[in-house]
Amino acid sequence: MEAKTLFDKVWDAHVVKKVEGGPSVLYIDRHLIHEVTSPVAFLGLKNRGLKVARPGQTTATPDHNVPTTNQHLSIVDELSRNQVDKLKTNCDEHGITFHGLGTEGHGVVHIIGPEQGLTQPGMTIVCGDSHTSTHGAFGAVAFGIGTSEVEMAFASQCIMQPKPKRMRITVDGELKPGVMAKDIVLYIISKISTSGGTGHFIEFTGSAIQSLSMEGRMTVCNMSIESGARGGLIAPDETTFEYVKGRKYAPKGEDWDKALAYWKTLKTDDNALFDTEYTFDAADIEPMITYGTNPGMGIKISENIPTSDGLKGNDKKSFQKSLEYMGFKEGEPILGKPVDYVFLGSCTNGRIEDFRTFAKYIKGKKKADNVVAWLVPGSAAVEKQIREEGLVEIMEEAGFELRQPGCSACLAMNPDKVPAGKYSVSTTNRNFEGRQGPKARTLLSSPLVAAACAVSGVVSMP
Amino acid sequence: MPIDKFIKLESAAVPLPIENVDTDQIIPARFLKAVERKGFGDNLFRDWRYLEGDEPNPEFVMNNPEYSGSILVAGKNFGSGSSREHAAWAIYDAGFSVVVSSFFADIFKGNALNNGLLPVQVTPEYLEEVFETIEKDNKAKFTVDLENQTFTNNTTGSSFEFEINPYKKTCLLNGYDDIDYLVNMKDEIEAFEQNR
């Protein structure tokens, strides 16, 4: 039999039909939806006189727009409220499970999928959101789609997709103390750039990846899109099975045994070929931070900001434009730079492990007076666990407060906006111009680095 | 909704010689709150196009009356970032039907094709030539011929043969969209579900 990669195995098992000279008709096991990219798709469906074909395989939650305080009150921003209300109405009309604000199932769409056991190895999962790649941590083929494709998934439970190429990224060795999953992925993107993965689906492997918890693996796969890749995935193993077992929508009893037997076959065959391969040594990775306006512009915190020497033409202009936006100079240290805001949260780093790491670091210390900190759990379940584990008391003693779940300042569609010119150390995924608010300046980091910056008030080594 | 047909176009071009133009620059997240597909074109490149107080930024190319046309020419890695189809809608609604770059992000490319917006990928060298032609003459015309898959610089006569998936080409030439195709596959999809 032909040797196959993990990606091939999952993809090929979902091809309903390959269109001659064109894309594949790909069957979708789970469709996750949120308030921003679904309304136009629902409208399109209505205009065609269609209903959602498989509402049972579709799950909804409002996350992008929602405020992170006073969620029991009506949303103040009229447009945001309208979008959230519209999602509820559309779900009711089509019989889709809706996890509204204040309910125990609410949260960022990519946090609640795994939490509820909706995300399982070997599945195809789509959502009108590029960070759908998060679910690849379970050995699923999961990727973000546009609204036209959301409408396709509604109408037929399938989408039309050209098959991406295969890339393997191996990270072997032991991680240094203080190096988190976020540092691994920021390091990889700093090496392969924000377009290095374009056209590919990435399999992450190697001992450093396998040593990660499911939370850490989700962080790595989450940011695979920032390398330009369609998605990333990791072969499921005991860590994966242990995480999925017993969750609300996980298979039970005999179904579990059957599923587990199949999941154990989901790994790349020994002789399978990849179109592109990279190998990195875990020992080379240190706590990272970004200094520019795309996620590929990352350095070790101990390093100086690079210079534009050796760049020319538009490359040089783009680099200089980026530093000008950030208010940084070429070649200067990033350590000691001012920090005005710290944001812990998002589908990248809004899980329980991230809050444990943050709390452990700040325990017995105090938040710097010059820093505004937003600690936003990824879901109601994460919030509950934070409270149960006594992390809130640690945060409050150190001068921090916990907010309510949502995407929040990751993309600033809600009131959590970083003001113009201010520096934000953020555990999120994008440092694009204006991402956290018009003219806001974002430095991406791990939760541990964010904690160090929050107590020192400047860019610091944890 | 069904897409507009795209067959052939002759037009001047609007240059945006910036690399890594991400979807947050094309349309910032705060303008994604509509529940219908309208008005996105007004917010295309919002934070570059307008100064504080919604004053048009005279330095941004779209506010310069010397430049016009329905071809947008941009630096490499255009459309990286979010999956928001609003980015393709905003460009299309602002009057562009072709985007030229030396490299496109995957999701953006797919979204563009699903909306009748043609992404034309050229080599970095050819892209430089196009920018140079526009710099010398901002009224310079270009011809995009989808049937023959050519992008021609009318000034220099230099022509570039671009790639497009044959299925997507048929869709654009005829104004077909994927949803009709998928809805017609109902029986095959049901059979697939039964046989899993």
XYZ file of C-alpha atoms in Angstrom:
658
model
C 0.000 0.000 0.000
C 1.131 3.533 -0.732
C 2.759 5.224 2.258
C 0.626 8.155 3.424
C 1.072 11.098 5.707
C -1.337 11.702 8.577
C -2.764 14.601 6.609
C -3.383 12.415 3.524
C -5.126 9.777 5.600
C -7.609 12.208 7.101
C -8.116 14.261 3.925
C -8.549 11.289 1.600
C -11.103 9.702 3.938
C -13.314 12.772 3.437
C -13.186 13.230 -0.334
C -16.680 12.673 -1.729
C -15.507 13.426 -5.239
C -12.506 14.881 -7.001
C -13.567 17.382 -9.640
C -11.688 16.851 -12.915
C -8.940 19.499 -13.089
C -10.344 21.167 -10.019
C -10.830 20.984 -6.271
C -12.137 18.107 -4.173
C -15.598 17.976 -2.705
C -14.600 17.538 0.927
C -17.026 16.214 3.530
C -17.096 18.170 6.784
C -17.634 16.424 10.121
C -17.936 19.547 12.279
C -18.863 23.060 11.342
C -18.310 25.701 14.019
C -19.845 29.121 13.550
C -19.724 32.544 15.193
C -21.520 35.848 14.770
C -19.180 37.654 12.359
C -18.707 35.367 9.365
C -22.070 33.554 9.401
C -24.882 36.114 8.852
C -24.222 36.679 5.145
C -24.055 32.891 4.640
C -27.428 32.433 6.369
C -28.812 35.198 4.175
C -27.461 33.487 1.061
C -29.101 30.257 2.141
C -32.404 32.037 2.627
C -32.191 33.661 -0.806
C -31.776 30.200 -2.328
C -34.648 28.789 -0.282
C -32.363 26.294 1.486
C -32.032 25.064 5.072
C -28.883 24.016 6.934
C -28.356 20.436 5.724
C -26.811 18.973 8.926
C -27.653 21.201 11.884
C -26.536 18.421 14.266
C -22.980 18.753 12.978
C -23.015 22.528 13.417
C -22.312 24.396 16.692
C -22.528 28.134 17.346
C -21.218 30.622 19.874
C -20.852 34.414 19.818
C -17.269 35.348 20.672
C -15.703 38.025 18.445
C -17.944 40.923 19.445
C -18.803 40.273 23.047
C -17.876 42.543 25.967
C -15.769 40.936 28.706
C -17.535 42.614 31.625
C -21.210 42.654 32.623
C -22.198 39.946 30.187
C -25.540 39.602 31.988
C -26.528 43.020 30.596
C -27.586 43.788 27.042
C -24.594 44.528 24.745
C -24.205 48.316 24.543
C -22.783 48.557 20.988
C -25.813 48.331 18.722
C -24.052 46.697 15.760
C -22.399 44.090 17.979
C -25.674 43.348 19.739
C -27.416 42.981 16.412
C -24.842 40.507 15.141
C -25.013 38.409 18.315
C -28.836 38.457 18.269
C -28.853 37.530 14.595
C -26.720 34.452 15.282
C -29.214 33.302 17.921
C -32.201 33.836 15.600
C -30.487 32.048 12.724
C -29.569 29.105 14.966
C -33.116 28.831 16.303
C -34.498 28.878 12.776
C -32.185 26.098 11.598
C -32.038 23.963 14.759
C -28.373 24.628 15.546
C -27.010 24.329 19.106
C -26.211 27.857 20.321
C -23.984 28.542 23.333
C -25.027 32.050 24.327
C -23.410 34.539 26.682
C -23.582 33.515 30.320
C -24.198 29.822 29.584
C -21.758 27.124 30.682
C -20.911 26.198 27.090
C -20.014 29.745 26.005
C -16.559 30.810 24.931
C -14.190 31.378 22.065
C -15.225 28.959 19.343
C -11.819 27.253 19.182
C -11.705 26.811 22.944
C -15.175 25.290 23.362
C -14.839 22.746 20.517
C -12.040 20.769 22.192
C -13.487 21.387 25.667
C -16.812 19.781 24.787
C -15.247 16.877 22.901
C -16.627 18.155 19.584
C -13.059 18.132 18.289
C -11.806 14.588 17.736
C -8.914 12.924 15.920
C -9.450 12.148 12.248
C -12.235 14.686 11.745
C -12.569 17.454 9.200
C -13.478 20.676 10.986
C -14.155 24.078 9.450
C -15.156 27.487 10.750
C -15.292 30.936 9.202
C -12.197 31.867 11.156
C -8.558 31.342 10.241
C -7.623 30.024 13.694
C -9.686 26.900 13.106
C -6.220 25.401 12.645
C -6.217 25.100 16.481
C -8.200 21.841 16.274
C -5.386 20.213 14.284
C -3.735 19.548 17.670
C -6.007 16.487 17.882
C -4.956 15.036 14.530
C -7.941 16.597 12.774
C -7.818 18.377 9.408
C -9.141 21.745 10.539
C -8.938 25.026 8.686
C -10.518 28.435 8.301
C -12.919 29.220 5.475
C -14.584 32.284 3.972
C -18.261 33.106 4.184
C -19.049 31.614 0.738
C -17.664 28.344 2.056
C -19.660 28.684 5.275
C -22.703 28.833 3.021
C -21.473 25.719 1.141
C -21.045 23.830 4.423
C -24.540 24.931 5.502
C -26.101 23.894 2.205
C -24.353 20.567 1.666
C -22.058 19.689 4.615
C -19.265 19.820 2.027
C -16.906 22.448 0.671
C -14.819 22.609 -2.495
C -11.097 22.652 -1.728
C -7.897 22.088 -3.651
C -5.690 19.673 -1.698
C -2.763 21.519 -0.080
C 0.823 20.298 -0.237
C 2.411 18.513 2.719
C 4.970 20.057 5.019
C 6.608 18.492 8.060
C 8.184 20.526 10.821
C 10.168 18.506 13.353
C 11.248 20.005 16.660
C 13.455 17.578 18.543
C 15.117 17.832 21.918
C 14.327 19.163 25.341
C 12.847 22.608 25.819
C 14.708 25.007 28.074
C 12.998 26.150 31.292
C 10.631 29.051 30.623
C 10.105 28.087 26.973
C 6.432 27.535 26.181
C 4.544 26.225 23.147
C 4.022 29.849 22.086
C 7.793 30.383 21.936
C 8.160 27.294 19.727
C 5.647 28.556 17.195
C 6.900 32.166 17.249
C 10.407 30.778 16.696
C 9.270 28.623 13.756
C 7.464 31.531 12.078
C 10.471 33.803 12.607
C 12.480 31.225 10.650
C 10.067 30.316 7.828
C 8.281 33.727 7.576
C 4.583 34.515 7.314
C 4.417 33.080 3.819
C 6.690 30.055 4.295
C 3.764 27.719 4.883
C 1.498 29.042 2.112
C -0.106 26.293 0.031
C 0.759 23.651 2.654
C -0.749 21.761 5.536
C 1.883 21.341 8.275
C 2.425 18.261 10.414
C 4.298 19.184 13.598
C 6.312 16.361 15.082
C 9.425 15.581 17.112
C 10.034 15.006 20.791
C 9.584 18.646 21.798
C 6.103 18.702 20.189
C 5.152 15.326 21.666
C 6.165 16.533 25.132
C 3.532 19.294 24.989
C 0.151 19.089 26.705
C -2.989 19.366 24.520
C -3.154 23.047 25.495
C 0.373 23.592 24.215
C -0.270 21.636 21.031
C -3.346 23.775 20.369
C -1.213 26.924 20.697
C 1.239 25.592 18.094
C -1.449 24.512 15.606
C -3.421 27.711 16.242
C -0.580 29.811 14.862
C 0.254 27.563 11.908
C -1.955 29.911 9.858
C 0.445 32.762 10.704
C 3.070 31.012 8.588
C 0.613 31.160 5.702
C -0.250 27.431 5.977
C -3.828 26.223 5.501
C -3.500 24.501 8.843
C -1.330 22.407 11.103
C -1.818 19.065 12.775
C -0.198 16.713 15.271
C -0.585 12.944 15.346
C -2.899 11.872 18.173
C -1.321 9.887 21.030
C -2.101 8.926 24.631
C -2.059 12.616 25.654
C -4.765 13.256 23.041
C -6.926 10.262 23.951
C -6.686 11.083 27.651
C -7.857 14.649 26.937
C -10.826 13.625 24.774
C -12.068 10.769 26.960
C -15.167 11.523 28.995
C -15.907 14.887 27.381
C -19.521 15.737 26.597
C -19.552 14.826 22.897
C -16.731 12.247 22.973
C -17.727 8.716 21.938
C -18.774 6.468 24.836
C -18.643 2.716 25.548
C -18.288 0.564 22.446
C -18.190 3.632 20.241
C -15.166 4.812 22.196
C -13.317 1.522 21.671
C -14.058 1.605 17.960
C -13.025 5.251 17.645
C -9.840 4.662 19.625
C -8.813 1.768 17.409
C -9.182 4.035 14.370
C -7.453 7.010 15.997
C -4.417 4.845 16.727
C -3.915 4.374 12.973
C -3.692 8.120 12.462
C 0.016 8.659 12.032
C 2.353 9.277 9.134
C 3.661 6.070 7.566
C 7.428 5.595 7.733
C 8.090 6.107 4.044
C 5.535 8.819 3.387
C 6.794 11.815 1.452
C 6.456 15.492 2.263
C 6.741 18.332 -0.234
C 8.694 20.463 2.233
C 10.531 19.642 5.474
C 12.103 21.682 8.264
C 13.893 20.502 11.376
C 14.616 22.614 14.434
C 16.501 21.938 17.644
C 14.480 22.647 20.809
C 17.684 23.733 22.559
C 17.907 26.762 20.212
C 14.550 28.134 21.342
C 14.305 30.816 24.027
C 11.451 33.014 25.258
C 10.351 35.014 22.189
C 8.699 38.363 21.496
C 7.748 40.208 18.316
C 9.045 43.674 17.470
C 7.244 44.389 14.181
C 3.869 44.223 12.477
C 3.637 40.624 11.351
C 4.062 37.441 13.394
C 7.227 36.508 11.485
C 8.999 39.502 13.020
C 9.935 37.716 16.221
C 13.225 37.532 18.164
C 14.523 36.003 21.364
C 13.866 38.548 24.100
C 17.581 38.674 24.768
C 18.331 39.732 21.176
C 18.423 43.170 19.616
C 15.901 44.288 17.005
C 17.339 43.360 13.585
C 18.600 45.980 11.149
C 17.554 46.508 7.537
C 21.127 45.943 6.309
C 21.025 43.448 3.491
C 17.371 44.175 2.645
C 16.525 46.138 -0.479
C 13.631 47.542 -2.470
C 10.152 46.890 -1.118
C 11.536 44.466 1.492
C 13.544 47.279 3.055
C 10.694 49.789 2.795
C 8.243 47.352 4.399
C 10.667 46.607 7.248
C 11.282 50.297 7.911
C 7.571 51.112 7.730
C 6.961 48.408 10.302
C 9.556 49.712 12.777
C 8.300 53.236 12.300
C 4.782 52.084 13.182
C 6.131 50.357 16.302
C 8.267 53.350 17.314
C 11.393 51.160 17.473
C 14.871 51.693 16.056
C 16.964 49.186 14.158
C 19.517 47.311 16.247
C 18.339 48.431 19.684
C 17.509 45.978 22.512
C 13.865 45.017 23.029
C 14.469 44.351 26.738
C 13.386 47.312 28.814
C 10.958 48.726 26.221
C 7.859 50.281 27.800
C 4.689 48.252 28.278
C 1.293 49.931 28.715
C -1.093 46.997 28.319
C -0.887 43.258 28.924
C -3.486 40.932 27.426
C -3.749 37.298 28.475
C -6.335 35.349 26.503
C -7.591 34.414 22.985
C -7.814 31.125 21.092
C -4.006 31.087 21.140
C -3.447 31.349 24.905
C -6.784 31.520 26.730
C -6.795 28.008 28.154
C -6.397 26.876 31.782
C -2.710 26.039 31.449
C -2.027 29.616 30.298
C -3.767 31.038 33.356
C -1.939 28.650 35.672
C 1.399 29.752 34.209
C 0.501 33.431 34.539
C -0.792 33.020 38.111
C 2.236 31.029 39.230
C 4.590 33.773 38.025
C 2.722 36.725 39.541
C 2.046 34.989 42.866
C 3.374 37.186 45.647
C 4.337 39.962 43.201
C 2.459 43.147 42.225
C 1.209 44.419 38.895
C 3.255 47.404 37.709
C 1.311 50.671 38.156
C 1.881 51.730 34.543
C 0.288 48.566 33.140
C -3.384 47.986 32.340
C -3.921 44.226 32.337
C -6.799 42.368 30.706
C -7.016 38.719 31.753
C -9.716 37.146 29.614
C -10.506 33.424 29.915
C -11.175 31.602 26.658
C -14.447 30.136 27.851
C -16.924 29.906 30.698
C -15.418 26.506 31.559
C -11.899 27.987 31.755
C -13.261 30.804 33.944
C -14.908 28.273 36.250
C -11.720 26.259 36.552
C -9.667 29.390 37.278
C -12.016 30.126 40.163
C -12.049 26.532 41.432
C -8.259 26.350 41.459
C -7.997 29.529 43.521
C -6.139 31.434 40.801
C -8.466 34.442 41.101
C -7.293 35.094 44.669
C -3.664 35.020 43.513
C -4.486 37.446 40.692
C -6.426 39.805 42.929
C -3.708 39.884 45.573
C -1.253 40.877 42.861
C -3.579 43.654 41.652
C -5.114 41.882 38.636
C -8.751 41.162 37.864
C -10.346 38.433 35.828
C -12.754 39.360 33.036
C -15.401 37.301 31.210
C -14.797 35.076 28.150
C -14.517 36.244 24.543
C -12.033 37.101 21.792
C -11.629 40.536 23.356
C -8.488 42.554 22.623
C -7.115 39.972 20.202
C -8.941 41.785 17.431
C -10.652 44.563 19.378
C -14.134 44.216 17.911
C -15.499 44.645 21.440
C -14.767 47.558 23.827
C -11.325 46.124 24.819
C -9.209 48.336 22.562
C -5.605 49.377 23.100
C -5.331 53.174 22.580
C -3.290 54.684 19.722
C 0.473 54.583 20.229
C 0.325 52.371 23.329
C 2.381 49.188 23.669
C 0.563 45.950 24.375
C 2.288 42.691 25.273
C -0.285 40.216 24.116
C -0.563 36.422 24.197
C -2.528 36.518 20.924
C -1.650 35.604 17.351
C -1.391 38.804 15.273
C 0.580 41.992 15.681
C -0.776 43.587 12.509
C -1.133 47.369 12.395
C -4.284 48.383 14.254
C -5.165 44.817 15.197
C -5.757 45.697 18.873
C -7.162 49.141 18.110
C -6.325 51.911 15.626
C -2.575 52.684 15.842
C -2.106 50.282 18.791
C 1.309 48.572 18.968
C 1.322 44.851 19.704
C 4.159 42.646 20.942
C 3.258 38.945 20.807
C 4.538 36.703 23.573
C 3.854 33.650 25.720
C 1.742 33.919 28.907
C 4.938 33.636 30.960
C 6.620 36.587 29.212
C 3.345 38.537 29.475
C 3.319 37.887 33.247
C 6.926 39.101 33.578
C 6.096 42.272 31.618
C 2.947 42.877 33.677
C 4.845 42.951 36.973
C 7.932 44.791 35.772
C 6.125 47.301 33.524
C 8.719 46.903 30.765
C 9.683 44.156 28.311
C 11.368 41.590 30.552
C 12.786 38.109 30.619
C 10.653 35.842 32.851
C -25.084 34.619 -4.393
C -24.137 33.985 -8.028
C -20.958 35.751 -9.045
C -20.464 38.222 -11.884
C -18.838 36.829 -15.003
C -15.255 37.767 -15.711
C -13.999 37.440 -19.288
C -11.690 40.256 -20.315
C -10.746 43.622 -18.901
C -8.706 46.590 -20.070
C -7.996 49.162 -17.413
C -5.535 51.452 -15.684
C -4.201 50.185 -12.359
C -3.915 51.441 -8.789
C -0.484 50.706 -7.258
C -0.001 49.668 -3.632
C 3.704 48.758 -3.432
C 3.490 47.443 0.129
C 4.312 43.881 1.174
C 2.325 41.642 3.526
C -0.895 43.651 3.161
C -2.912 41.689 5.725
C -6.681 41.431 5.997
C -6.714 43.778 8.998
C -5.319 46.485 6.686
C -7.739 45.601 3.899
C -10.652 45.949 6.297
C -10.160 46.383 10.060
C -12.175 44.073 12.336
C -14.270 46.903 13.737
C -15.973 47.233 10.334
C -17.123 43.620 10.207
C -20.299 44.111 12.184
C -22.828 44.159 9.357
C -25.229 41.254 8.898
C -25.668 41.923 5.178
C -23.156 42.196 2.399
C -23.130 45.922 1.804
C -21.040 49.006 2.444
C -17.707 47.216 2.851
C -16.089 49.076 -0.068
C -16.238 52.358 1.875
C -13.979 50.868 4.531
C -11.422 49.299 2.215
C -7.927 50.130 3.577
C -9.737 52.226 6.166
C -6.798 53.097 8.441
C -4.517 54.003 5.539
C -7.193 55.753 3.508
C -8.574 58.044 6.208
C -6.960 60.215 8.842
C -8.400 60.641 12.295
C -11.833 62.214 12.087
C -12.581 60.365 8.832
C -10.702 62.929 6.747
C -9.358 61.288 3.545
C -5.573 60.873 3.761
C -4.260 62.816 0.728
C -1.151 60.649 0.666
C -3.016 57.388 0.140
C -3.210 56.292 -3.478
C -6.971 55.741 -3.541
C -7.475 59.406 -2.630
C -5.259 60.613 -5.438
C -7.421 61.455 -8.505
C -4.424 60.754 -10.747
C -4.936 57.044 -10.132
C -7.958 55.037 -11.161
C -8.960 51.727 -12.693
C -10.270 48.358 -11.630
C -6.907 46.613 -11.241
C -5.179 46.736 -7.862
C -1.443 46.000 -7.928
C 0.115 45.120 -4.561
C 3.359 43.853 -2.997
C 4.018 40.220 -2.140
C 2.038 38.106 0.338
C -1.201 39.977 -0.226
C -4.202 39.047 1.962
C -2.428 37.242 4.783
C -4.156 36.853 8.121
C -7.813 36.371 8.818
C -10.315 34.343 6.781
C -12.731 37.280 6.568
C -14.355 37.246 3.143
C -15.178 40.883 3.901
C -11.657 41.604 2.581
C -12.567 40.298 -0.884
C -15.989 41.994 -0.695
C -14.410 45.333 0.250
C -11.985 45.239 -2.687
C -14.685 44.170 -5.130
C -17.240 46.650 -3.811
C -14.675 49.452 -4.138
C -14.618 48.769 -7.871
C -11.699 46.406 -8.355
C -12.113 43.156 -10.255
C -8.457 42.101 -10.486
C -5.683 42.056 -7.865
C -2.123 41.552 -9.074
C 0.673 40.460 -6.725
C 3.691 38.193 -6.705
C 2.207 36.104 -3.892
C -1.257 35.642 -2.353
C -2.315 34.125 0.954
C -4.380 30.952 0.424
C -7.657 31.854 2.117
C -7.758 35.276 0.503
C -7.200 33.760 -2.925
C -10.064 31.302 -2.413
C -12.387 34.027 -1.131
C -11.530 36.285 -4.081
C -12.291 33.563 -6.620
C -15.594 32.823 -4.899
C -16.618 36.443 -5.470
C -15.590 37.087 -9.050
C -12.446 38.942 -7.993
C -9.541 37.591 -10.049
C -6.184 37.171 -8.268
C -3.369 37.325 -10.840
C -0.075 35.989 -9.510
C 3.010 37.155 -11.414
C 6.747 36.810 -10.772
C 8.460 39.367 -8.492
C 10.340 40.714 -11.554
C 7.177 41.149 -13.598
C 5.496 42.841 -10.635
C 8.398 45.322 -10.456
C 7.911 46.108 -14.166
C 4.222 46.757 -13.613
C 4.989 49.135 -10.736
C 7.583 50.911 -12.906
C 5.136 51.322 -15.779
C 2.532 52.851 -13.451
C 5.160 55.102 -11.868
C 6.069 56.488 -15.299
C 2.464 56.842 -16.461
C -0.347 56.588 -13.975
C -2.875 56.216 -16.809
C -1.033 53.202 -18.294
C -3.428 50.472 -19.360
C -3.245 46.724 -18.753
C -5.291 43.933 -20.293
C -6.465 40.881 -18.394
C -7.731 38.067 -20.596
C -9.068 35.158 -18.549
C -9.798 32.843 -21.484
C -6.136 33.005 -22.550
C -4.867 33.483 -18.969
C -2.785 36.493 -19.922
C -1.994 39.753 -18.179
C -0.603 42.276 -20.659
C 1.198 45.529 -20.049
C -0.217 47.589 -22.946
C 2.622 50.109 -22.717
C 5.495 47.667 -23.080
C 3.560 44.908 -24.819
C 4.984 42.438 -22.322
C 2.542 39.700 -21.508
C 2.443 37.303 -18.554
C 0.680 33.956 -18.630
C -0.881 33.421 -15.207
C -2.153 30.231 -13.638
C -5.672 29.498 -12.523
C -7.386 26.298 -11.537
C -9.361 25.158 -14.655
C -12.504 24.583 -12.593
C -12.362 28.073 -11.096
C -11.691 29.520 -14.536
C -14.888 27.942 -15.853
C -16.789 29.289 -12.861
C -15.551 32.847 -13.439
C -16.078 32.807 -17.204
C -19.663 31.674 -16.703
C -20.567 33.263 -13.379
C -21.148 29.879 -11.708
C -20.732 29.430 -7.998
C -19.863 26.325 -5.987
C -23.075 26.175 -4.018
C -25.223 25.238 -7.017
C -22.715 22.507 -7.784
C -22.762 21.128 -4.239
C -26.530 21.298 -3.854
C -26.827 19.207 -7.027
C -24.562 16.576 -5.426
C -27.084 15.829 -2.665
C -27.447 12.130 -3.536
C -23.721 11.508 -3.832
C -23.110 13.218 -0.479
C -25.819 11.126 1.182
C -24.334 7.958 -0.300
C -20.917 8.991 1.043
C -22.419 9.417 4.524
C -24.069 5.976 4.352
C -20.848 4.236 3.335
C -18.529 5.650 5.977
